[in-house]
Amino acid sequence: MEAIAAGRILPVVVLHDARAAAPLGAALIAGGARSVEVTFRTDAATDAIGALSGNPDLLVGAGTVLTTAQVDRAVEAGARFVVSPGFSPAVVHHCQALGIPIFPGVASATEIQMALDAGLDTVKFFPAEQLGGVAMIKALAAPFRSVRFIPTGGVNPANLRDYLTQPAVLAVGGTWMVAPDLITAGRWDEITDLTAAAVFAAREC
Ligand code: 3PG
């Protein structure tokens, strides 16, 4: 949690080939990222988490985790935190039983109350832009003063500062610096540059 709060930028990665994990990790670290979320949207996720988590400079988490079985696979592979797109009591309770930080997705006041009931105060806000972006976060933060959000979905270099200057925003997540076409084409320098720009912007907020 502290590492994510300190870096404030959480790259969300979809890797189709785990062999890309090593150069990707190096590119992210070169850009100043200190954490990464590897999504369970591909069969390569477990191997990619394994490859990346060997890196002491990177906090590696698993994203798009929908089942307790995926939690187990992620943790076994070395994931240090878990993110899910929505609020699954089963996934949340399983992570808590294992002692692994879980950031469930919320999209409404009701889901935030579910998170609070589960003892959580940091949630992913997904899909952020489609839900109303910063205005929605402000509205939700008013009654839920202890809650910190990680908005993800539609965050980009143009709106990054708007999110990060919100006191209720712990960090932002997104794919813009690790877009699938950049990874497929092995454009590691570009990934480093986009990451560095985001990290720099976050430091200024
Ligand atoms: C996620 O998995 O959190 C989102 O799909 C990332 O959204 P983005 O591609 O708009 O950054």
Tab-separated table of N, CA, C and O in Angstrom, residues 22-117:
chain	number	residue	atom	x	y	z
A	22	ALA	N	10.348	-9.636	-18.836
A	22	ALA	CA	11.658	-9.120	-18.394
A	22	ALA	C	11.968	-7.749	-19.011
A	22	ALA	O	12.256	-6.793	-18.270
A	23	PRO	N	11.896	-7.611	-20.354
A	23	PRO	CA	12.161	-6.274	-20.897
A	23	PRO	C	11.128	-5.235	-20.460
A	23	PRO	O	11.455	-4.061	-20.265
A	24	LEU	N	9.894	-5.678	-20.270
A	24	LEU	CA	8.870	-4.743	-19.806
A	24	LEU	C	9.199	-4.242	-18.402
A	24	LEU	O	9.122	-3.040	-18.119
A	25	GLY	N	9.564	-5.168	-17.523
A	25	GLY	CA	9.929	-4.780	-16.157
A	25	GLY	C	11.079	-3.788	-16.168
A	25	GLY	O	11.055	-2.780	-15.455
A	26	ALA	N	12.071	-4.055	-17.002
A	26	ALA	CA	13.233	-3.155	-17.086
A	26	ALA	C	12.805	-1.779	-17.591
A	26	ALA	O	13.268	-0.744	-17.087
A	27	ALA	N	11.906	-1.763	-18.577
A	27	ALA	CA	11.437	-0.481	-19.136
A	27	ALA	C	10.656	0.321	-18.093
A	27	ALA	O	10.804	1.543	-17.986
A	28	LEU	N	9.832	-0.363	-17.317
A	28	LEU	CA	9.045	0.328	-16.285
A	28	LEU	C	9.946	0.895	-15.193
A	28	LEU	O	9.778	2.041	-14.762
A	29	ILE	N	10.911	0.098	-14.777
A	29	ILE	CA	11.831	0.563	-13.725
A	29	ILE	C	12.652	1.745	-14.239
A	29	ILE	O	12.845	2.739	-13.532
A	30	ALA	N	13.081	1.663	-15.496
A	30	ALA	CA	13.854	2.770	-16.085
A	30	ALA	C	13.023	4.051	-16.122
A	30	ALA	O	13.560	5.157	-16.017
A	31	GLY	N	11.709	3.902	-16.245
A	31	GLY	CA	10.828	5.066	-16.265
A	31	GLY	C	10.449	5.545	-14.867
A	31	GLY	O	9.733	6.533	-14.730
A	32	GLY	N	10.860	4.811	-13.843
A	32	GLY	CA	10.608	5.248	-12.469
A	32	GLY	C	9.401	4.599	-11.819
A	32	GLY	O	9.057	4.945	-10.686
A	33	ALA	N	8.750	3.661	-12.516
A	33	ALA	CA	7.609	2.973	-11.899
A	33	ALA	C	8.128	2.025	-10.827
A	33	ALA	O	9.213	1.457	-10.964
A	34	ARG	N	7.369	1.885	-9.776
A	34	ARG	CA	7.784	0.985	-8.701
A	34	ARG	C	6.763	-0.119	-8.451
A	34	ARG	O	6.955	-0.978	-7.614
A	35	SER	N	5.657	-0.065	-9.182
A	35	SER	CA	4.661	-1.116	-9.024
A	35	SER	C	4.006	-1.388	-10.374
A	35	SER	O	4.028	-0.537	-11.274
A	36	VAL	N	3.472	-2.569	-10.522
A	36	VAL	CA	2.811	-2.950	-11.770
A	36	VAL	C	1.706	-3.960	-11.453
A	36	VAL	O	1.840	-4.765	-10.528
A	37	GLU	N	0.632	-3.857	-12.223
A	37	GLU	CA	-0.487	-4.809	-12.085
A	37	GLU	C	-0.546	-5.648	-13.353
A	37	GLU	O	-0.708	-5.118	-14.445
A	38	VAL	N	-0.380	-6.950	-13.200
A	38	VAL	CA	-0.439	-7.869	-14.346
A	38	VAL	C	-1.819	-8.513	-14.359
A	38	VAL	O	-2.216	-9.172	-13.393
A	39	THR	N	-2.551	-8.321	-15.447
A	39	THR	CA	-3.948	-8.752	-15.445
A	39	THR	C	-4.107	-10.214	-15.856
A	39	THR	O	-3.412	-10.709	-16.742
A	40	PHE	N	-5.073	-10.860	-15.203
A	40	PHE	CA	-5.432	-12.234	-15.535
A	40	PHE	C	-6.395	-12.243	-16.725
A	40	PHE	O	-7.475	-12.797	-16.655
A	41	ARG	N	-5.977	-11.570	-17.804
A	41	ARG	CA	-6.807	-11.586	-19.009
A	41	ARG	C	-6.184	-12.461	-20.065
A	41	ARG	O	-6.736	-12.599	-21.161
A	42	THR	N	-5.018	-12.978	-19.769
A	42	THR	CA	-4.325	-13.846	-20.727
A	42	THR	C	-3.757	-15.046	-19.977
A	42	THR	O	-3.570	-14.999	-18.751
A	43	ASP	N	-3.457	-16.095	-20.737
A	43	ASP	CA	-2.872	-17.294	-20.127
A	43	ASP	C	-1.448	-17.046	-19.637
A	43	ASP	O	-0.908	-17.833	-18.871
A	44	ALA	N	-0.850	-15.964	-20.125
A	44	ALA	CA	0.546	-15.688	-19.759
A	44	ALA	C	0.663	-15.000	-18.393
A	44	ALA	O	1.775	-14.801	-17.904
A	45	ALA	N	-0.481	-14.666	-17.762
A	45	ALA	CA	-0.436	-13.840	-16.545
A	45	ALA	C	0.421	-14.466	-15.438
A	45	ALA	O	1.276	-13.790	-14.855
A	46	THR	N	0.197	-15.739	-15.160
A	46	THR	CA	0.920	-16.363	-14.044
A	46	THR	C	2.416	-16.362	-14.289
A	46	THR	O	3.203	-15.983	-13.414
A	47	ASP	N	2.823	-16.762	-15.495
A	47	ASP	CA	4.258	-16.780	-15.807
A	47	ASP	C	4.841	-15.370	-15.784
A	47	ASP	O	5.974	-15.166	-15.349
A	48	ALA	N	4.065	-14.413	-16.269
A	48	ALA	CA	4.552	-13.028	-16.289
A	48	ALA	C	4.736	-12.499	-14.867
A	48	ALA	O	5.733	-11.837	-14.565
A	49	ILE	N	3.788	-12.821	-13.983
A	49	ILE	CA	3.926	-12.411	-12.575
A	49	ILE	C	5.183	-13.052	-11.989
A	49	ILE	O	5.976	-12.400	-11.303
A	50	GLY	N	5.373	-14.325	-12.307
A	50	GLY	CA	6.562	-15.021	-11.807
A	50	GLY	C	7.839	-14.348	-12.280
A	50	GLY	O	8.776	-14.134	-11.500
A	51	ALA	N	7.877	-14.008	-13.559
A	51	ALA	CA	9.088	-13.397	-14.122
A	51	ALA	C	9.324	-12.003	-13.535
A	51	ALA	O	10.446	-11.645	-13.184
A	52	LEU	N	8.261	-11.225	-13.399
A	52	LEU	CA	8.422	-9.852	-12.910
A	52	LEU	C	8.706	-9.792	-11.412
A	52	LEU	O	9.434	-8.916	-10.944
A	53	SER	N	8.129	-10.731	-10.672
A	53	SER	CA	8.239	-10.621	-9.216
A	53	SER	C	9.630	-10.974	-8.711
A	53	SER	O	9.932	-10.747	-7.545
A	54	GLY	N	10.480	-11.495	-9.602
A	54	GLY	CA	11.864	-11.713	-9.202
A	54	GLY	C	12.633	-10.411	-9.112
A	54	GLY	O	13.780	-10.383	-8.660
A	55	ASN	N	12.005	-9.339	-9.528
A	55	ASN	CA	12.690	-8.056	-9.566
A	55	ASN	C	12.491	-7.286	-8.256
A	55	ASN	O	11.376	-6.885	-7.937
A	56	PRO	N	13.548	-7.068	-7.504
A	56	PRO	CA	13.384	-6.425	-6.188
A	56	PRO	C	12.940	-4.960	-6.267
A	56	PRO	O	12.464	-4.400	-5.279
A	57	ASP	N	13.062	-4.348	-7.449
A	57	ASP	CA	12.701	-2.931	-7.573
A	57	ASP	C	11.241	-2.720	-7.965
A	57	ASP	O	10.808	-1.581	-8.129
A	58	LEU	N	10.519	-3.807	-8.145
A	58	LEU	CA	9.146	-3.695	-8.636
A	58	LEU	C	8.183	-4.456	-7.727
A	58	LEU	O	8.407	-5.640	-7.432
A	59	LEU	N	7.137	-3.756	-7.288
A	59	LEU	CA	6.080	-4.416	-6.524
A	59	LEU	C	5.068	-4.939	-7.535
A	59	LEU	O	4.449	-4.156	-8.263
A	60	VAL	N	4.896	-6.241	-7.594
A	60	VAL	CA	4.070	-6.851	-8.639
A	60	VAL	C	2.754	-7.359	-8.056
A	60	VAL	O	2.750	-8.103	-7.068
A	61	GLY	N	1.672	-6.939	-8.673
A	61	GLY	CA	0.362	-7.403	-8.242
A	61	GLY	C	-0.381	-8.067	-9.388
A	61	GLY	O	0.047	-8.004	-10.545
A	62	ALA	N	-1.470	-8.721	-9.035
A	62	ALA	CA	-2.307	-9.373	-10.043
A	62	ALA	C	-3.586	-8.580	-10.204
A	62	ALA	O	-4.189	-8.144	-9.223
A	63	GLY	N	-3.997	-8.375	-11.468
A	63	GLY	CA	-5.228	-7.641	-11.721
A	63	GLY	C	-6.248	-8.498	-12.446
A	63	GLY	O	-5.946	-9.622	-12.865
A	64	THR	N	-7.450	-7.945	-12.592
A	64	THR	CA	-8.562	-8.664	-13.214
A	64	THR	C	-8.739	-10.040	-12.560
A	64	THR	O	-9.007	-11.041	-13.220
A	65	VAL	N	-8.584	-10.065	-11.238
A	65	VAL	CA	-8.728	-11.323	-10.504
A	65	VAL	C	-10.213	-11.506	-10.177
A	65	VAL	O	-10.807	-10.689	-9.466
A	66	LEU	N	-10.774	-12.582	-10.709
A	66	LEU	CA	-12.219	-12.797	-10.602
A	66	LEU	C	-12.579	-13.966	-9.681
A	66	LEU	O	-13.736	-14.080	-9.269
A	67	THR	N	-11.614	-14.840	-9.409
A	67	THR	CA	-11.921	-16.050	-8.638
A	67	THR	C	-10.871	-16.285	-7.550
A	67	THR	O	-9.732	-15.799	-7.653
A	68	THR	N	-11.261	-17.082	-6.562
A	68	THR	CA	-10.299	-17.421	-5.503
A	68	THR	C	-9.172	-18.287	-6.064
A	68	THR	O	-8.041	-18.221	-5.588
A	69	ALA	N	-9.476	-19.082	-7.080
A	69	ALA	CA	-8.424	-19.911	-7.702
A	69	ALA	C	-7.366	-19.011	-8.339
A	69	ALA	O	-6.160	-19.294	-8.266
A	70	GLN	N	-7.794	-17.933	-8.952
A	70	GLN	CA	-6.819	-16.995	-9.532
A	70	GLN	C	-6.001	-16.310	-8.437
A	70	GLN	O	-4.813	-16.055	-8.625
A	71	VAL	N	-6.630	-16.035	-7.297
A	71	VAL	CA	-5.868	-15.465	-6.172
A	71	VAL	C	-4.733	-16.424	-5.811
A	71	VAL	O	-3.567	-16.031	-5.673
A	72	ASP	N	-5.073	-17.703	-5.694
A	72	ASP	CA	-4.054	-18.698	-5.315
A	72	ASP	C	-2.935	-18.753	-6.343
A	72	ASP	O	-1.758	-18.792	-5.989
A	73	ARG	N	-3.303	-18.771	-7.626
A	73	ARG	CA	-2.278	-18.821	-8.680
A	73	ARG	C	-1.401	-17.581	-8.642
A	73	ARG	O	-0.179	-17.641	-8.796
A	74	ALA	N	-2.025	-16.427	-8.428
A	74	ALA	CA	-1.282	-15.160	-8.396
A	74	ALA	C	-0.292	-15.137	-7.230
A	74	ALA	O	0.877	-14.778	-7.393
A	75	VAL	N	-0.774	-15.532	-6.058
A	75	VAL	CA	0.078	-15.495	-4.857
A	75	VAL	C	1.223	-16.488	-4.999
A	75	VAL	O	2.379	-16.197	-4.676
A	76	GLU	N	0.891	-17.670	-5.536
A	76	GLU	CA	1.918	-18.694	-5.750
A	76	GLU	C	2.998	-18.197	-6.716
A	76	GLU	O	4.180	-18.496	-6.564
A	77	ALA	N	2.569	-17.403	-7.690
A	77	ALA	CA	3.521	-16.896	-8.686
A	77	ALA	C	4.346	-15.729	-8.146
A	77	ALA	O	5.339	-15.342	-8.750
A	78	GLY	N	3.914	-15.154	-7.002
A	78	GLY	CA	4.702	-14.075	-6.408
A	78	GLY	C	4.000	-12.738	-6.327
A	78	GLY	O	4.623	-11.734	-5.950
A	79	ALA	N	2.711	-12.687	-6.664
A	79	ALA	CA	1.982	-11.412	-6.583
A	79	ALA	C	1.932	-10.934	-5.133
A	79	ALA	O	1.715	-11.723	-4.212
A	80	ARG	N	2.105	-9.621	-4.942
A	80	ARG	CA	2.119	-9.056	-3.583
A	80	ARG	C	0.842	-8.287	-3.283
A	80	ARG	O	0.635	-7.830	-2.163
A	81	PHE	N	-0.001	-8.101	-4.288
A	81	PHE	CA	-1.319	-7.501	-4.048
A	81	PHE	C	-2.258	-7.970	-5.160
A	81	PHE	O	-1.812	-8.473	-6.200
A	82	VAL	N	-3.550	-7.808	-4.901
A	82	VAL	CA	-4.570	-8.288	-5.835
A	82	VAL	C	-5.553	-7.154	-6.120
A	82	VAL	O	-5.935	-6.408	-5.215
A	83	VAL	N	-5.924	-7.044	-7.397
A	83	VAL	CA	-6.908	-6.043	-7.819
A	83	VAL	C	-8.020	-6.775	-8.564
A	83	VAL	O	-7.748	-7.690	-9.351
A	84	SER	N	-9.258	-6.383	-8.317
A	84	SER	CA	-10.364	-6.976	-9.077
A	84	SER	C	-11.215	-5.848	-9.658
A	84	SER	O	-11.241	-4.746	-9.109
A	85	PRO	N	-11.878	-6.105	-10.774
A	85	PRO	CA	-12.656	-5.034	-11.405
A	85	PRO	C	-13.912	-4.657	-10.616
A	85	PRO	O	-14.383	-3.523	-10.694
A	86	GLY	N	-14.450	-5.619	-9.880
A	86	GLY	CA	-15.645	-5.361	-9.079
A	86	GLY	C	-15.446	-5.862	-7.671
A	86	GLY	O	-14.337	-6.284	-7.301
A	87	PHE	N	-16.519	-5.815	-6.872
A	87	PHE	CA	-16.415	-6.269	-5.484
A	87	PHE	C	-16.929	-7.697	-5.371
A	87	PHE	O	-18.137	-7.942	-5.479
A	88	SER	N	-16.026	-8.636	-5.176
A	88	SER	CA	-16.391	-10.035	-4.954
A	88	SER	C	-16.101	-10.382	-3.502
A	88	SER	O	-14.935	-10.425	-3.102
A	89	PRO	N	-17.151	-10.625	-2.690
A	89	PRO	CA	-16.888	-10.996	-1.292
A	89	PRO	C	-15.974	-12.220	-1.188
A	89	PRO	O	-15.104	-12.264	-0.317
A	90	ALA	N	-16.142	-13.182	-2.094
A	90	ALA	CA	-15.319	-14.401	-2.032
A	90	ALA	C	-13.845	-14.070	-2.243
A	90	ALA	O	-12.975	-14.538	-1.493
A	91	VAL	N	-13.567	-13.261	-3.260
A	91	VAL	CA	-12.170	-12.897	-3.554
A	91	VAL	C	-11.595	-12.062	-2.408
A	91	VAL	O	-10.474	-12.287	-1.951
A	92	VAL	N	-12.388	-11.105	-1.917
A	92	VAL	CA	-11.913	-10.242	-0.825
A	92	VAL	C	-11.593	-11.076	0.410
A	92	VAL	O	-10.511	-10.965	1.004
A	93	HIS	N	-12.515	-11.948	0.805
A	93	HIS	CA	-12.300	-12.731	2.026
A	93	HIS	C	-11.118	-13.680	1.868
A	93	HIS	O	-10.338	-13.882	2.799
A	94	HIS	N	-10.974	-14.244	0.665
A	94	HIS	CA	-9.851	-15.160	0.437
A	94	HIS	C	-8.520	-14.410	0.559
A	94	HIS	O	-7.580	-14.913	1.191
A	95	CYS	N	-8.435	-13.235	-0.028
A	95	CYS	CA	-7.198	-12.441	0.080
A	95	CYS	C	-6.918	-12.096	1.539
A	95	CYS	O	-5.768	-12.176	2.001
A	96	GLN	N	-7.969	-11.707	2.252
A	96	GLN	CA	-7.767	-11.335	3.654
A	96	GLN	C	-7.292	-12.539	4.470
A	96	GLN	O	-6.430	-12.393	5.335
A	97	ALA	N	-7.839	-13.720	4.148
A	97	ALA	CA	-7.408	-14.923	4.868
A	97	ALA	C	-5.931	-15.218	4.591
A	97	ALA	O	-5.212	-15.733	5.446
A	98	LEU	N	-5.479	-14.896	3.383
A	98	LEU	CA	-4.082	-15.133	3.015
A	98	LEU	C	-3.174	-13.987	3.453
A	98	LEU	O	-1.954	-14.081	3.329
A	99	GLY	N	-3.785	-12.887	3.878
A	99	GLY	CA	-2.999	-11.726	4.296
A	99	GLY	C	-2.417	-10.947	3.141
A	99	GLY	O	-1.394	-10.272	3.279
A	100	ILE	N	-3.059	-11.025	1.971
A	100	ILE	CA	-2.556	-10.281	0.811
A	100	ILE	C	-3.459	-9.070	0.552
A	100	ILE	O	-4.699	-9.201	0.555
A	101	PRO	N	-2.875	-7.879	0.362
A	101	PRO	CA	-3.702	-6.701	0.125
A	101	PRO	C	-4.590	-6.883	-1.108
A	101	PRO	O	-4.138	-7.373	-2.136
A	102	ILE	N	-5.839	-6.473	-0.963
A	102	ILE	CA	-6.815	-6.577	-2.055
A	102	ILE	C	-7.432	-5.196	-2.288
A	102	ILE	O	-7.839	-4.533	-1.336
A	103	PHE	N	-7.463	-4.797	-3.552
A	103	PHE	CA	-8.113	-3.554	-3.937
A	103	PHE	C	-9.269	-3.915	-4.864
A	103	PHE	O	-9.088	-4.075	-6.072
A	104	PRO	N	-10.462	-4.060	-4.306
A	104	PRO	CA	-11.602	-4.416	-5.148
A	104	PRO	C	-12.107	-3.200	-5.910
A	104	PRO	O	-11.977	-2.068	-5.440
A	105	GLY	N	-12.682	-3.452	-7.046
A	105	GLY	CA	-13.271	-2.365	-7.813
A	105	GLY	C	-14.619	-1.982	-7.232
A	105	GLY	O	-15.397	-2.840	-6.806
A	106	VAL	N	-14.877	-0.674	-7.210
A	106	VAL	CA	-16.201	-0.185	-6.825
A	106	VAL	C	-16.669	0.823	-7.867
A	106	VAL	O	-15.857	1.472	-8.517
A	107	ALA	N	-17.986	0.892	-8.015
A	107	ALA	CA	-18.557	1.831	-8.977
A	107	ALA	C	-19.716	2.600	-8.373
A	107	ALA	O	-20.359	3.386	-9.062
A	108	SER	N	-19.970	2.385	-7.077
A	108	SER	CA	-21.143	3.021	-6.456
A	108	SER	C	-20.944	3.142	-4.954
A	108	SER	O	-20.054	2.501	-4.372
A	109	ALA	N	-21.825	3.943	-4.338
A	109	ALA	CA	-21.796	4.107	-2.882
A	109	ALA	C	-22.049	2.774	-2.184
A	109	ALA	O	-21.435	2.447	-1.171
A	110	THR	N	-22.938	1.979	-2.751
A	110	THR	CA	-23.249	0.681	-2.127
A	110	THR	C	-22.014	-0.214	-2.098
A	110	THR	O	-21.724	-0.863	-1.086
A	111	GLU	N	-21.286	-0.226	-3.199
A	111	GLU	CA	-20.085	-1.080	-3.248
A	111	GLU	C	-18.998	-0.562	-2.306
A	111	GLU	O	-18.249	-1.348	-1.730
A	112	ILE	N	-18.936	0.748	-2.119
A	112	ILE	CA	-17.969	1.292	-1.155
A	112	ILE	C	-18.349	0.834	0.255
A	112	ILE	O	-17.491	0.456	1.053
A	113	GLN	N	-19.645	0.834	0.550
A	113	GLN	CA	-20.064	0.357	1.872
A	113	GLN	C	-19.747	-1.118	2.062
A	113	GLN	O	-19.397	-1.553	3.151
A	114	MET	N	-19.839	-1.892	0.979
A	114	MET	CA	-19.452	-3.305	1.070
A	114	MET	C	-17.965	-3.421	1.406
A	114	MET	O	-17.558	-4.259	2.213
A	115	ALA	N	-17.163	-2.567	0.777
A	115	ALA	CA	-15.725	-2.590	1.051
A	115	ALA	C	-15.458	-2.196	2.503
A	115	ALA	O	-14.672	-2.852	3.202
A	116	LEU	N	-16.145	-1.144	2.967
A	116	LEU	CA	-15.957	-0.717	4.359
A	116	LEU	C	-16.375	-1.828	5.321
A	116	LEU	O	-15.692	-2.097	6.308
A	117	ASP	N	-17.501	-2.478	5.018
A	117	ASP	CA	-17.962	-3.585	5.868
A	117	ASP	C	-16.930	-4.702	5.930
A	117	ASP	O	-16.834	-5.432	6.922
